[in-house]
PDB file of C-alpha atoms in Angstrom:
ATOM      1  CA  UNK A   1      -2.149-138.388  13.932  1.00  0.00           C
ATOM      2  CA  UNK A   2      -5.854-137.884  14.908  1.00  0.00           C
ATOM      3  CA  UNK A   3      -6.620-137.304  11.222  1.00  0.00           C
ATOM      4  CA  UNK A   4      -4.865-140.635  10.482  1.00  0.00           C
ATOM      5  CA  UNK A   5      -7.154-142.332  12.970  1.00  0.00           C
ATOM      6  CA  UNK A   6     -10.068-141.345  11.255  1.00  0.00           C
ATOM      7  CA  UNK A   7     -11.879-143.572   8.600  1.00  0.00           C
ATOM      8  CA  UNK A   8     -10.713-143.152   5.138  1.00  0.00           C
ATOM      9  CA  UNK A   9     -14.258-142.420   3.617  1.00  0.00           C
ATOM     10  CA  UNK A  10     -14.826-139.772   6.305  1.00  0.00           C
ATOM     11  CA  UNK A  11     -11.565-138.037   5.452  1.00  0.00           C
ATOM     12  CA  UNK A  12     -12.244-138.051   1.763  1.00  0.00           C
ATOM     13  CA  UNK A  13     -15.692-136.961   2.358  1.00  0.00           C
ATOM     14  CA  UNK A  14     -14.547-134.122   4.417  1.00  0.00           C
ATOM     15  CA  UNK A  15     -12.200-132.922   1.787  1.00  0.00           C
ATOM     16  CA  UNK A  16     -14.932-133.134  -1.119  1.00  0.00           C
ATOM     17  CA  UNK A  17     -17.295-131.431   1.021  1.00  0.00           C
ATOM     18  CA  UNK A  18     -14.816-128.538   1.265  1.00  0.00           C
ATOM     19  CA  UNK A  19     -14.426-128.633  -2.417  1.00  0.00           C
ATOM     20  CA  UNK A  20     -18.315-128.348  -2.949  1.00  0.00           C
ATOM     21  CA  UNK A  21     -18.549-125.584  -0.234  1.00  0.00           C
ATOM     22  CA  UNK A  22     -15.860-123.589  -1.862  1.00  0.00           C
ATOM     23  CA  UNK A  23     -17.549-123.902  -5.404  1.00  0.00           C
ATOM     24  CA  UNK A  24     -21.004-122.787  -3.674  1.00  0.00           C
ATOM     25  CA  UNK A  25     -19.460-119.758  -2.123  1.00  0.00           C
ATOM     26  CA  UNK A  26     -17.694-118.939  -5.254  1.00  0.00           C
ATOM     27  CA  UNK A  27     -20.973-119.307  -7.195  1.00  0.00           C
ATOM     28  CA  UNK A  28     -23.225-117.361  -4.755  1.00  0.00           C
ATOM     29  CA  UNK A  29     -20.638-114.476  -4.285  1.00  0.00           C
ATOM     30  CA  UNK A  30     -20.814-114.392  -7.983  1.00  0.00           C
ATOM     31  CA  UNK A  31     -24.310-114.013  -8.472  1.00  0.00           C
ATOM     32  CA  UNK A  32     -24.741-111.450  -5.538  1.00  0.00           C
ATOM     33  CA  UNK A  33     -21.913-109.260  -6.877  1.00  0.00           C
ATOM     34  CA  UNK A  34     -23.147-109.509 -10.364  1.00  0.00           C
ATOM     35  CA  UNK A  35     -26.513-108.387  -9.211  1.00  0.00           C
ATOM     36  CA  UNK A  36     -24.916-105.576  -7.083  1.00  0.00           C
ATOM     37  CA  UNK A  37     -22.777-104.477 -10.071  1.00  0.00           C
ATOM     38  CA  UNK A  38     -25.847-104.571 -12.471  1.00  0.00           C
ATOM     39  CA  UNK A  39     -27.500-102.212  -9.984  1.00  0.00           C
ATOM     40  CA  UNK A  40     -24.542 -99.861  -9.761  1.00  0.00           C
ATOM     41  CA  UNK A  41     -24.277 -99.897 -13.720  1.00  0.00           C
ATOM     42  CA  UNK A  42     -27.958 -98.611 -13.770  1.00  0.00           C
ATOM     43  CA  UNK A  43     -27.274 -95.969 -11.009  1.00  0.00           C
ATOM     44  CA  UNK A  44     -24.151 -94.832 -13.254  1.00  0.00           C
ATOM     45  CA  UNK A  45     -26.609 -94.470 -16.144  1.00  0.00           C
ATOM     46  CA  UNK A  46     -29.249 -92.650 -14.113  1.00  0.00           C
ATOM     47  CA  UNK A  47     -26.678 -90.432 -12.648  1.00  0.00           C
ATOM     48  CA  UNK A  48     -25.086 -89.512 -15.871  1.00  0.00           C
ATOM     49  CA  UNK A  49     -28.508 -88.349 -17.369  1.00  0.00           C
ATOM     50  CA  UNK A  50     -28.671 -85.650 -14.297  1.00  0.00           C
ATOM     51  CA  UNK A  51     -25.740 -83.860 -16.194  1.00  0.00           C
ATOM     52  CA  UNK A  52     -27.737 -83.554 -19.461  1.00  0.00           C
ATOM     53  CA  UNK A  53     -30.979 -82.784 -17.728  1.00  0.00           C
ATOM     54  CA  UNK A  54     -29.270 -80.043 -15.739  1.00  0.00           C
ATOM     55  CA  UNK A  55     -28.268 -78.339 -19.056  1.00  0.00           C
ATOM     56  CA  UNK A  56     -31.449 -78.974 -20.702  1.00  0.00           C
ATOM     57  CA  UNK A  57     -33.198 -76.937 -17.943  1.00  0.00           C
ATOM     58  CA  UNK A  58     -30.529 -74.151 -18.608  1.00  0.00           C
ATOM     59  CA  UNK A  59     -31.195 -74.350 -22.200  1.00  0.00           C
ATOM     60  CA  UNK A  60     -34.972 -73.987 -21.762  1.00  0.00           C
ATOM     61  CA  UNK A  61     -34.530 -70.980 -19.445  1.00  0.00           C
ATOM     62  CA  UNK A  62     -32.384 -69.129 -22.010  1.00  0.00           C
ATOM     63  CA  UNK A  63     -34.711 -70.090 -24.832  1.00  0.00           C
ATOM     64  CA  UNK A  64     -36.166 -66.513 -25.846  1.00  0.00           C
ATOM     65  CA  UNK A  65     -37.930 -67.955 -28.844  1.00  0.00           C
ATOM     66  CA  UNK A  66     -40.597 -69.541 -26.602  1.00  0.00           C
ATOM     67  CA  UNK A  67     -43.557 -67.532 -25.146  1.00  0.00           C
ATOM     68  CA  UNK A  68     -42.938 -67.040 -21.250  1.00  0.00           C
ATOM     69  CA  UNK A  69     -45.865 -69.083 -19.938  1.00  0.00           C
ATOM     70  CA  UNK A  70     -44.833 -71.949 -22.345  1.00  0.00           C
ATOM     71  CA  UNK A  71     -41.311 -71.440 -21.366  1.00  0.00           C
ATOM     72  CA  UNK A  72     -42.139 -71.658 -17.622  1.00  0.00           C
ATOM     73  CA  UNK A  73     -44.118 -74.990 -18.080  1.00  0.00           C
ATOM     74  CA  UNK A  74     -41.244 -76.489 -20.174  1.00  0.00           C
ATOM     75  CA  UNK A  75     -38.585 -75.385 -17.438  1.00  0.00           C
ATOM     76  CA  UNK A  76     -41.109 -76.731 -14.764  1.00  0.00           C
ATOM     77  CA  UNK A  77     -41.634 -80.136 -16.529  1.00  0.00           C
ATOM     78  CA  UNK A  78     -37.727 -80.719 -17.222  1.00  0.00           C
ATOM     79  CA  UNK A  79     -37.017 -79.730 -13.455  1.00  0.00           C
ATOM     80  CA  UNK A  80     -39.553 -82.214 -12.257  1.00  0.00           C
ATOM     81  CA  UNK A  81     -37.956 -84.883 -14.611  1.00  0.00           C
ATOM     82  CA  UNK A  82     -34.450 -84.009 -12.878  1.00  0.00           C
ATOM     83  CA  UNK A  83     -36.023 -84.416  -9.468  1.00  0.00           C
ATOM     84  CA  UNK A  84     -37.789 -87.838 -10.275  1.00  0.00           C
ATOM     85  CA  UNK A  85     -34.436 -89.053 -11.715  1.00  0.00           C
ATOM     86  CA  UNK A  86     -32.529 -88.013  -8.669  1.00  0.00           C
ATOM     87  CA  UNK A  87     -35.089 -89.755  -6.376  1.00  0.00           C
ATOM     88  CA  UNK A  88     -35.437 -92.709  -8.572  1.00  0.00           C
ATOM     89  CA  UNK A  89     -34.919 -96.082  -6.949  1.00  0.00           C
ATOM     90  CA  UNK A  90     -32.354 -97.156  -9.689  1.00  0.00           C
ATOM     91  CA  UNK A  91     -30.276 -94.305  -8.153  1.00  0.00           C
ATOM     92  CA  UNK A  92     -31.237 -93.852  -4.499  1.00  0.00           C
ATOM     93  CA  UNK A  93     -31.609 -97.552  -3.893  1.00  0.00           C
ATOM     94  CA  UNK A  94     -27.754 -98.143  -4.403  1.00  0.00           C
ATOM     95  CA  UNK A  95     -26.660 -95.311  -2.124  1.00  0.00           C
ATOM     96  CA  UNK A  96     -25.019 -96.723   0.936  1.00  0.00           C
ATOM     97  CA  UNK A  97     -26.505 -95.782   4.338  1.00  0.00           C
ATOM     98  CA  UNK A  98     -23.349 -95.013   5.873  1.00  0.00           C
ATOM     99  CA  UNK A  99     -23.037 -91.363   6.132  1.00  0.00           C
ATOM    100  CA  UNK A 100     -19.399 -91.477   5.975  1.00  0.00           C
ATOM    101  CA  UNK A 101     -19.327 -93.289   2.657  1.00  0.00           C
ATOM    102  CA  UNK A 102     -18.064 -91.157  -0.294  1.00  0.00           C
ATOM    103  CA  UNK A 103     -20.964 -92.134  -2.346  1.00  0.00           C
ATOM    104  CA  UNK A 104     -23.570 -91.080   0.102  1.00  0.00           C
ATOM    105  CA  UNK A 105     -21.666 -87.914   0.673  1.00  0.00           C
ATOM    106  CA  UNK A 106     -21.755 -87.326  -3.050  1.00  0.00           C
ATOM    107  CA  UNK A 107     -25.255 -88.232  -3.622  1.00  0.00           C
ATOM    108  CA  UNK A 108     -26.601 -85.876  -0.705  1.00  0.00           C
ATOM    109  CA  UNK A 109     -24.328 -83.232  -1.852  1.00  0.00           C
ATOM    110  CA  UNK A 110     -25.920 -82.971  -5.223  1.00  0.00           C
ATOM    111  CA  UNK A 111     -29.491 -83.328  -3.744  1.00  0.00           C
ATOM    112  CA  UNK A 112     -28.848 -80.595  -1.109  1.00  0.00           C
ATOM    113  CA  UNK A 113     -27.248 -78.440  -4.139  1.00  0.00           C
ATOM    114  CA  UNK A 114     -30.428 -78.879  -5.960  1.00  0.00           C
ATOM    115  CA  UNK A 115     -32.723 -78.094  -3.264  1.00  0.00           C
ATOM    116  CA  UNK A 116     -30.595 -75.266  -1.783  1.00  0.00           C
ATOM    117  CA  UNK A 117     -29.279 -73.460  -4.605  1.00  0.00           C
ATOM    118  CA  UNK A 118     -30.483 -74.489  -8.188  1.00  0.00           C
ATOM    119  CA  UNK A 119     -34.135 -75.106  -7.613  1.00  0.00           C
ATOM    120  CA  UNK A 120     -34.456 -71.533  -5.906  1.00  0.00           C
ATOM    121  CA  UNK A 121     -33.243 -69.890  -8.953  1.00  0.00           C
ATOM    122  CA  UNK A 122     -35.832 -71.725 -11.051  1.00  0.00           C
ATOM    123  CA  UNK A 123     -38.659 -70.835  -8.632  1.00  0.00           C
ATOM    124  CA  UNK A 124     -37.874 -67.293  -8.850  1.00  0.00           C
ATOM    125  CA  UNK A 125     -37.510 -67.294 -12.777  1.00  0.00           C
ATOM    126  CA  UNK A 126     -40.790 -69.352 -13.336  1.00  0.00           C
ATOM    127  CA  UNK A 127     -42.699 -66.825 -10.987  1.00  0.00           C
ATOM    128  CA  UNK A 128     -41.355 -63.955 -13.136  1.00  0.00           C
ATOM    129  CA  UNK A 129     -42.417 -65.973 -16.473  1.00  0.00           C
ATOM    130  CA  UNK A 130     -45.784 -66.848 -15.210  1.00  0.00           C
ATOM    131  CA  UNK A 131     -46.455 -63.206 -14.198  1.00  0.00           C
ATOM    132  CA  UNK A 132     -45.984 -62.328 -17.692  1.00  0.00           C
ATOM    133  CA  UNK A 133     -42.437 -61.112 -17.587  1.00  0.00           C
ATOM    134  CA  UNK A 134     -38.804 -62.441 -17.364  1.00  0.00           C
ATOM    135  CA  UNK A 135     -36.297 -61.979 -14.419  1.00  0.00           C
ATOM    136  CA  UNK A 136     -33.006 -62.274 -16.269  1.00  0.00           C
ATOM    137  CA  UNK A 137     -31.002 -62.205 -12.977  1.00  0.00           C
ATOM    138  CA  UNK A 138     -32.438 -65.334 -11.779  1.00  0.00           C
ATOM    139  CA  UNK A 139     -32.107 -67.110 -15.159  1.00  0.00           C
ATOM    140  CA  UNK A 140     -28.556 -66.002 -15.106  1.00  0.00           C
ATOM    141  CA  UNK A 141     -27.884 -67.155 -11.491  1.00  0.00           C
ATOM    142  CA  UNK A 142     -28.816 -70.677 -12.579  1.00  0.00           C
ATOM    143  CA  UNK A 143     -26.587 -70.399 -15.795  1.00  0.00           C
ATOM    144  CA  UNK A 144     -23.758 -69.155 -13.718  1.00  0.00           C
ATOM    145  CA  UNK A 145     -24.012 -72.186 -11.063  1.00  0.00           C
ATOM    146  CA  UNK A 146     -24.979 -74.883 -13.496  1.00  0.00           C
ATOM    147  CA  UNK A 147     -21.370 -75.893 -14.434  1.00  0.00           C
ATOM    148  CA  UNK A 148     -20.470 -76.163 -10.766  1.00  0.00           C
ATOM    149  CA  UNK A 149     -23.684 -78.007 -10.143  1.00  0.00           C
ATOM    150  CA  UNK A 150     -22.610 -80.333 -13.027  1.00  0.00           C
ATOM    151  CA  UNK A 151     -19.184 -80.908 -11.585  1.00  0.00           C
ATOM    152  CA  UNK A 152     -20.956 -82.159  -8.659  1.00  0.00           C
ATOM    153  CA  UNK A 153     -22.736 -84.643 -10.406  1.00  0.00           C
ATOM    154  CA  UNK A 154     -19.756 -85.688 -12.381  1.00  0.00           C
ATOM    155  CA  UNK A 155     -18.019 -86.576  -8.858  1.00  0.00           C
ATOM    156  CA  UNK A 156     -21.076 -88.692  -7.830  1.00  0.00           C
ATOM    157  CA  UNK A 157     -20.991 -90.586 -11.340  1.00  0.00           C
ATOM    158  CA  UNK A 158     -17.227 -91.176 -10.735  1.00  0.00           C
ATOM    159  CA  UNK A 159     -17.678 -92.410  -7.167  1.00  0.00           C
ATOM    160  CA  UNK A 160     -20.432 -94.733  -8.303  1.00  0.00           C
ATOM    161  CA  UNK A 161     -18.234 -96.146 -10.942  1.00  0.00           C
ATOM    162  CA  UNK A 162     -15.423 -96.618  -8.553  1.00  0.00           C
ATOM    163  CA  UNK A 163     -17.927 -98.465  -6.391  1.00  0.00           C
ATOM    164  CA  UNK A 164     -18.778-100.755  -9.218  1.00  0.00           C
ATOM    165  CA  UNK A 165     -15.211-101.468 -10.032  1.00  0.00           C
ATOM    166  CA  UNK A 166     -14.562-102.071  -6.446  1.00  0.00           C
ATOM    167  CA  UNK A 167     -17.190-104.852  -6.392  1.00  0.00           C
ATOM    168  CA  UNK A 168     -15.652-106.540  -9.732  1.00  0.00           C
ATOM    169  CA  UNK A 169     -12.311-106.534  -7.927  1.00  0.00           C
ATOM    170  CA  UNK A 170     -13.983-108.100  -4.790  1.00  0.00           C
ATOM    171  CA  UNK A 171     -15.305-110.880  -6.853  1.00  0.00           C
ATOM    172  CA  UNK A 172     -12.155-111.538  -8.588  1.00  0.00           C
ATOM    173  CA  UNK A 173     -10.310-111.726  -5.277  1.00  0.00           C
ATOM    174  CA  UNK A 174     -12.962-114.154  -3.845  1.00  0.00           C
ATOM    175  CA  UNK A 175     -12.927-116.315  -7.079  1.00  0.00           C
ATOM    176  CA  UNK A 176      -9.133-116.343  -7.157  1.00  0.00           C
ATOM    177  CA  UNK A 177      -9.119-117.278  -3.360  1.00  0.00           C
ATOM    178  CA  UNK A 178     -11.682-120.025  -4.125  1.00  0.00           C
ATOM    179  CA  UNK A 179      -9.754-121.430  -6.947  1.00  0.00           C
ATOM    180  CA  UNK A 180      -6.464-121.639  -5.019  1.00  0.00           C
ATOM    181  CA  UNK A 181      -8.165-123.188  -1.945  1.00  0.00           C
ATOM    182  CA  UNK A 182      -9.853-125.678  -4.420  1.00  0.00           C
ATOM    183  CA  UNK A 183      -6.571-126.704  -5.928  1.00  0.00           C
ATOM    184  CA  UNK A 184      -5.236-127.118  -2.631  1.00  0.00           C
ATOM    185  CA  UNK A 185      -7.740-129.315  -1.317  1.00  0.00           C
ATOM    186  CA  UNK A 186      -8.088-131.428  -4.424  1.00  0.00           C
ATOM    187  CA  UNK A 187      -4.022-131.996  -4.222  1.00  0.00           C
ATOM    188  CA  UNK A 188      -4.427-132.904  -0.576  1.00  0.00           C
ATOM    189  CA  UNK A 189      -7.292-135.322  -1.697  1.00  0.00           C
ATOM    190  CA  UNK A 190      -5.296-136.813  -4.516  1.00  0.00           C
ATOM    191  CA  UNK A 191      -2.270-137.298  -2.005  1.00  0.00           C
ATOM    192  CA  UNK A 192      -4.456-138.982   0.441  1.00  0.00           C
ATOM    193  CA  UNK A 193      -6.169-141.280  -2.020  1.00  0.00           C
ATOM    194  CA  UNK A 194      -2.758-142.393  -3.373  1.00  0.00           C
ATOM    195  CA  UNK A 195      -1.087-142.851  -0.247  1.00  0.00           C
ATOM    196  CA  UNK A 196      -3.903-144.268   1.902  1.00  0.00           C
ATOM    197  CA  UNK A 197      -6.176-146.211  -0.734  1.00  0.00           C
ATOM    198  CA  UNK A 198      -4.137-146.927  -3.996  1.00  0.00           C
ATOM    199  CA  UNK A 199      -0.824-148.070  -2.387  1.00  0.00           C
ATOM    200  CA  UNK A 200      -2.448-149.903   0.541  1.00  0.00           C
ATOM    201  CA  UNK A 201      -4.831-151.726  -1.950  1.00  0.00           C
ATOM    202  CA  UNK A 202      -1.585-152.687  -4.066  1.00  0.00           C
ATOM    203  CA  UNK A 203       0.158-154.268  -1.292  1.00  0.00           C
ATOM    204  CA  UNK A 204      -3.012-155.956   0.051  1.00  0.00           C
ATOM    205  CA  UNK A 205      -3.589-157.383  -3.326  1.00  0.00           C
ATOM    206  CA  UNK A 206      -0.114-158.722  -3.557  1.00  0.00           C
ATOM    207  CA  UNK A 207      -0.355-160.238  -0.058  1.00  0.00           C
ATOM    208  CA  UNK A 208      -3.557-161.916  -1.071  1.00  0.00           C
ATOM    209  CA  UNK A 209      -2.260-163.304  -4.326  1.00  0.00           C
ATOM    210  CA  UNK A 210       0.919-164.674  -2.244  1.00  0.00           C
ATOM    211  CA  UNK A 211      -1.616-166.365   0.182  1.00  0.00           C
ATOM    212  CA  UNK A 212      -3.837-167.726  -2.964  1.00  0.00           C
ATOM    213  CA  UNK A 213      -0.517-169.230  -3.911  1.00  0.00           C
ATOM    214  CA  UNK A 214       0.024-170.948  -0.423  1.00  0.00           C
ATOM    215  CA  UNK A 215       2.595-168.257   0.614  1.00  0.00           C
ATOM    216  CA  UNK A 216       1.853-166.928   4.010  1.00  0.00           C
ATOM    217  CA  UNK A 217       4.996-165.167   4.324  1.00  0.00           C
ATOM    218  CA  UNK A 218       3.714-161.775   2.766  1.00  0.00           C
ATOM    219  CA  UNK A 219       3.472-158.726   4.886  1.00  0.00           C
ATOM    220  CA  UNK A 220       1.913-155.302   4.252  1.00  0.00           C
ATOM    221  CA  UNK A 221       3.615-152.051   5.535  1.00  0.00           C
ATOM    222  CA  UNK A 222       0.155-150.380   5.742  1.00  0.00           C
ATOM    223  CA  UNK A 223      -1.458-151.400   9.162  1.00  0.00           C
ATOM    224  CA  UNK A 224      -3.410-148.732  10.970  1.00  0.00           C
ATOM    225  CA  UNK A 225      -6.652-147.689  12.551  1.00  0.00           C
ATOM    226  CA  UNK A 226      -8.412-147.040   9.206  1.00  0.00           C
ATOM    227  CA  UNK A 227     -10.292-149.419   7.098  1.00  0.00           C
ATOM    228  CA  UNK A 228      -7.427-150.593   4.933  1.00  0.00           C
ATOM    229  CA  UNK A 229      -4.896-150.571   7.835  1.00  0.00           C
ATOM    230  CA  UNK A 230      -7.072-152.570   9.813  1.00  0.00           C
ATOM    231  CA  UNK A 231      -7.486-155.154   6.776  1.00  0.00           C
ATOM    232  CA  UNK A 232      -3.569-155.107   6.522  1.00  0.00           C
ATOM    233  CA  UNK A 233      -3.069-155.773  10.231  1.00  0.00           C
ATOM    234  CA  UNK A 234      -5.401-158.705  10.118  1.00  0.00           C
ATOM    235  CA  UNK A 235      -3.558-160.274   7.074  1.00  0.00           C
ATOM    236  CA  UNK A 236      -0.296-159.465   8.468  1.00  0.00           C
ATOM    237  CA  UNK A 237      -1.542-161.598  11.670  1.00  0.00           C
TER     238      UNK A 237
END
């Protein structure tokens, strides 16, 4: 009843403002989630290169055709590339700060495994190579652990992909909800326009035509507190 007492233009304006607000929310959420998803796609690609880089380090360690000093420099360079990729903003920048988040745990698990297990193998082996020899034990230790380490990297890649898919699904849900609400509000607007604008105007025109012909017995059913209702009440009187 309060709503019917409000001016028609105000009611229609409120409904149209709701439609515009829903459109803005849908567009803003689309832009935000698209940028987030784009960053996650880059992070997935970056984390995927860690697997290849881990095996490249192992292949360089096992390459007996290269002189020890040159092999040491090559392995050190590849290990440095791995660490720069692991710490790259493309990857580290999208990791959630919540320590309970699966992606956070997977990323820090990979980082801890590298610094705590894989890199020490390389340090020992590089020291032996630069000393003019080779420690086959440390090389074998890295090659023995690399498959398990790559499995941790695979887990990180999978969790990042799941996070990206979750963002896309969230965007789909937001757009579906916005579309549903928009259709609902537009339907209410059309019903309001038909019932409180078009129908009253039709009857008012009919009463006005009868009055123009000298028949003042015409009456309109639409008499209320809004604009056309007040016109109808005045014409009835």
